[in-house]
């Protein structure tokens, strides 16, 4: 099993550009989520999904969209990047819910100029 | 809302015990977790404890929970250089259906 994979590892964007951060898992997990990690602030939940076709907002959803068309994939879209979205983004998955062990991807470091 | 607090830094000599502390505000927390993040990697679950437990031991790791004071600690015995990492405390909040993470404590091992 590859576990949770994320691409790209690094990305630099200009303000106003759009992009999609990819996340995939091969463990047949139902629950997937996106977090951002900022210095001194821990991890904050952006969006999550409890299964294919179902998504919901987390703590900091503004500026981000998600979709879950398959169990395996959970992409995160930035529609119009802003410098405030400079962060490290982590995707995580778990078998059932947020109380289960979360398996994290290696992260994407995004810089918005 | 829910809040989970940790000190940002801890330095410990190799071979000593490390104690990483965490306080949380949500009295309805049922599960509390410790995750470890090594440089350039995602988080990995180290251990967890149910709120009806006071202590949990797993090899070199001991978790203590004081539910009255909403205080959680992680003790690492015989700290090694491989323990250098950021340690995150997290609590499961059933009201909001999410995990709330602390800021993380960066553990540095002094040779």
Coordinates of C-alpha atoms in Angstrom, one line a residue:
Chain A
X1 CA 0.0 0.0 0.0
X2 CA 1.2 3.5 -0.8
X3 CA -1.0 4.9 1.9
X4 CA -1.9 8.6 1.4
X5 CA -0.1 10.4 -1.4
X6 CA -0.1 14.1 -2.2
X7 CA 1.1 16.0 -5.2
X8 CA 2.8 18.3 -5.8
X9 CA 5.3 18.4 -2.8
X10 CA 6.1 22.1 -3.5
X11 CA 4.3 24.8 -5.4
X12 CA 4.7 28.5 -6.0
X13 CA 1.7 30.5 -7.2
X14 CA 1.1 34.1 -8.1
X15 CA -1.8 35.9 -6.4
X16 CA -5.0 35.2 -8.4
X17 CA -3.8 31.9 -9.9
X18 CA -5.8 28.7 -9.4
X19 CA -4.6 25.2 -8.8
X20 CA -5.6 21.8 -7.5
X21 CA -3.8 19.9 -4.8
X22 CA -4.1 16.2 -5.3
X23 CA -4.7 13.6 -2.6
X24 CA -5.2 9.9 -3.0
X25 CA -5.4 6.9 -0.7
X26 CA -5.4 3.2 -1.4
X27 CA -6.7 1.9 1.9
X28 CA -10.4 2.1 1.0
X29 CA -10.9 4.7 3.8
X30 CA -14.3 6.5 3.9
X31 CA -13.2 9.6 5.8
X32 CA -10.8 12.1 4.2
X33 CA -9.8 15.6 5.2
X34 CA -7.7 18.5 4.4
X35 CA -5.7 20.5 6.9
X36 CA -3.4 23.5 6.7
X37 CA -0.5 23.9 9.0
X38 CA 0.8 27.4 9.9
X39 CA 3.6 28.3 12.4
X40 CA 2.3 28.5 15.9
X41 CA -1.3 27.6 14.9
X42 CA -1.2 23.8 14.7
X43 CA -3.4 22.1 12.1
X44 CA -6.7 23.6 11.1
X45 CA -9.4 21.6 9.3
X46 CA -10.4 23.1 5.8
X47 CA -12.8 20.5 4.4
X48 CA -13.7 16.9 5.0
X49 CA -15.6 14.1 3.5
X50 CA -17.3 11.1 5.1
X51 CA -17.6 9.2 1.8
X52 CA -17.9 9.5 -2.0
X53 CA -20.2 12.3 -3.0
X54 CA -20.3 13.8 0.5
X55 CA -18.3 16.8 1.6
X56 CA -18.5 19.4 4.4
X57 CA -16.8 22.5 5.6
X58 CA -14.3 22.6 8.4
X59 CA -12.9 25.4 10.4
X60 CA -11.3 27.5 7.6
X61 CA -13.1 26.7 4.3
X62 CA -13.1 30.1 2.7
X63 CA -11.1 30.2 -0.6
X64 CA -11.1 26.4 -1.0
X65 CA -13.3 23.9 -2.8
X66 CA -13.4 20.1 -2.6
X67 CA -15.1 17.3 -4.3
X68 CA -15.2 13.5 -3.7
X69 CA -16.2 11.6 -6.8
X70 CA -14.4 8.4 -5.8
X71 CA -13.5 6.8 -2.5
X72 CA -9.8 7.1 -3.4
X73 CA -9.4 10.8 -4.4
X74 CA -10.1 14.0 -2.6
X75 CA -8.6 17.1 -4.4
X76 CA -8.5 20.5 -2.9
X77 CA -9.0 23.5 -5.3
X78 CA -7.8 27.0 -4.8
X79 CA -9.9 29.2 -7.0
X80 CA -7.9 32.4 -6.7
X81 CA -4.8 32.1 -4.6
X82 CA -4.0 34.7 -2.0
X83 CA -0.8 35.2 0.1
X84 CA -2.8 34.3 3.2
X85 CA -3.0 30.8 1.7
X86 CA 0.7 30.3 1.9
X87 CA 0.9 27.2 4.1
X88 CA 1.7 23.5 4.3
X89 CA -1.3 21.4 3.3
X90 CA -1.9 17.9 4.6
X91 CA -4.4 15.4 3.5
X92 CA -5.5 12.7 5.9
X93 CA -7.7 9.6 5.7
X94 CA -9.2 7.2 8.2
X95 CA -11.4 4.1 8.1
X96 CA -14.6 5.4 9.5
X97 CA -14.6 8.8 11.1
X98 CA -12.6 11.6 12.7
X99 CA -12.1 9.5 15.9
X100 CA -10.3 6.8 14.1
X101 CA -6.5 6.9 13.5
X102 CA -5.8 9.5 10.9
X103 CA -3.2 8.6 8.2
X104 CA -1.5 11.7 6.9
X105 CA 0.1 12.3 3.5
X106 CA 3.6 13.9 3.3
X107 CA 2.2 17.4 2.7
X108 CA 2.3 20.1 0.0
X109 CA 4.2 23.3 0.7
X110 CA 2.4 26.1 -1.1
X111 CA 3.8 29.7 -1.4
X112 CA 1.6 32.4 -2.9
X113 CA 3.5 35.5 -4.0
Chain B
X1 CA -14.9 27.3 20.9
X2 CA -12.6 24.4 21.6
X3 CA -9.0 25.2 22.3
X4 CA -5.9 23.0 22.7
X5 CA -2.7 24.5 24.0
X6 CA 0.8 23.4 24.2
X7 CA 4.2 25.0 24.8
X8 CA 6.1 25.5 21.5
X9 CA 9.5 24.2 22.5
X10 CA 11.2 21.6 24.8
X11 CA 14.8 20.6 25.0
X12 CA 15.9 17.4 26.8
X13 CA 19.2 15.7 27.2
X14 CA 19.6 12.3 25.5
X15 CA 18.7 9.5 28.0
X16 CA 16.5 11.8 30.1
X17 CA 12.7 11.6 30.2
X18 CA 10.7 14.1 28.2
X19 CA 7.4 15.4 29.4
X20 CA 5.2 17.2 26.9
X21 CA 2.1 18.9 28.3
X22 CA -1.2 19.9 26.8
X23 CA -4.4 21.6 28.1
X24 CA -7.8 21.5 26.4
X25 CA -11.0 23.3 27.0
X26 CA -13.7 21.0 25.8
X27 CA -15.0 19.0 28.8
X28 CA -16.9 16.7 26.5
X29 CA -13.8 15.4 24.8
X30 CA -13.9 11.6 24.7
X31 CA -10.7 10.7 22.8
X32 CA -7.4 12.5 23.2
X33 CA -4.4 11.8 21.0
X34 CA -0.7 12.3 20.6
X35 CA 0.6 12.6 17.0
X36 CA 4.3 12.9 16.0
X37 CA 5.6 14.8 13.0
X38 CA 9.1 14.2 11.9
X39 CA 10.9 16.8 9.6
X40 CA 9.4 17.0 6.2
X41 CA 6.7 14.4 6.9
X42 CA 3.0 14.1 7.8
X43 CA 1.7 13.3 11.2
X44 CA 1.7 9.8 12.7
X45 CA -0.4 8.6 15.5
X46 CA 1.7 7.8 18.6
X47 CA -1.0 6.9 21.1
X48 CA -4.4 7.8 22.3
X49 CA -6.4 7.7 25.5
X50 CA -10.1 7.5 26.3
X51 CA -11.4 10.1 28.7
X52 CA -12.5 7.5 31.2
X53 CA -8.8 6.5 31.7
X54 CA -6.2 8.1 33.9
X55 CA -3.1 6.6 32.4
X56 CA -1.9 4.5 29.4
X57 CA 1.5 3.0 29.0
X58 CA 3.0 1.8 25.8
X59 CA 6.7 0.8 25.9
X60 CA 8.6 4.1 26.4
X61 CA 5.5 6.2 26.2
X62 CA 3.2 7.1 29.2
X63 CA 0.1 9.2 28.8
X64 CA -1.4 10.8 31.8
X65 CA -4.9 12.4 31.8
X66 CA -6.2 14.7 34.5
X67 CA -9.8 15.2 33.4
X68 CA -10.7 17.6 36.2
X69 CA -7.9 20.0 35.1
X70 CA -8.3 19.1 31.4
X71 CA -4.6 18.4 31.3
X72 CA -2.9 15.7 29.2
X73 CA 0.8 14.8 29.2
X74 CA 3.1 12.5 27.2
X75 CA 6.2 11.2 28.9
X76 CA 8.9 9.6 26.8
X77 CA 11.4 7.6 28.8
X78 CA 15.0 7.4 27.8
X79 CA 14.7 10.0 25.1
X80 CA 16.7 9.2 22.0
X81 CA 17.8 11.4 19.0
X82 CA 15.2 9.7 16.9
X83 CA 12.5 11.2 19.2
X84 CA 13.3 14.7 17.8
X85 CA 10.1 15.8 16.2
X86 CA 7.0 18.0 16.7
X87 CA 4.4 16.4 19.0
X88 CA 0.8 17.4 18.6
X89 CA -1.9 16.9 21.1
X90 CA -5.5 16.5 19.7
X91 CA -8.9 16.0 21.0
X92 CA -12.0 14.6 19.3
X93 CA -15.0 17.0 19.5
X94 CA -18.2 15.2 18.9
X95 CA -20.2 18.4 18.7
X96 CA -18.4 19.7 15.7
X97 CA -17.4 16.2 14.4
X98 CA -13.7 17.1 14.1
X99 CA -10.3 16.8 15.6
X100 CA -8.9 19.9 17.3
X101 CA -5.1 20.0 17.2
X102 CA -2.8 21.9 19.5
X103 CA 0.0 24.1 18.2
X104 CA 2.6 21.3 18.5
X105 CA 5.7 21.1 20.8
X106 CA 9.1 20.9 19.1
X107 CA 11.2 18.4 21.0
X108 CA 15.0 18.9 20.6
X109 CA 17.4 16.3 22.0
X110 CA 20.7 17.6 23.4
X111 CA 23.6 15.1 23.0

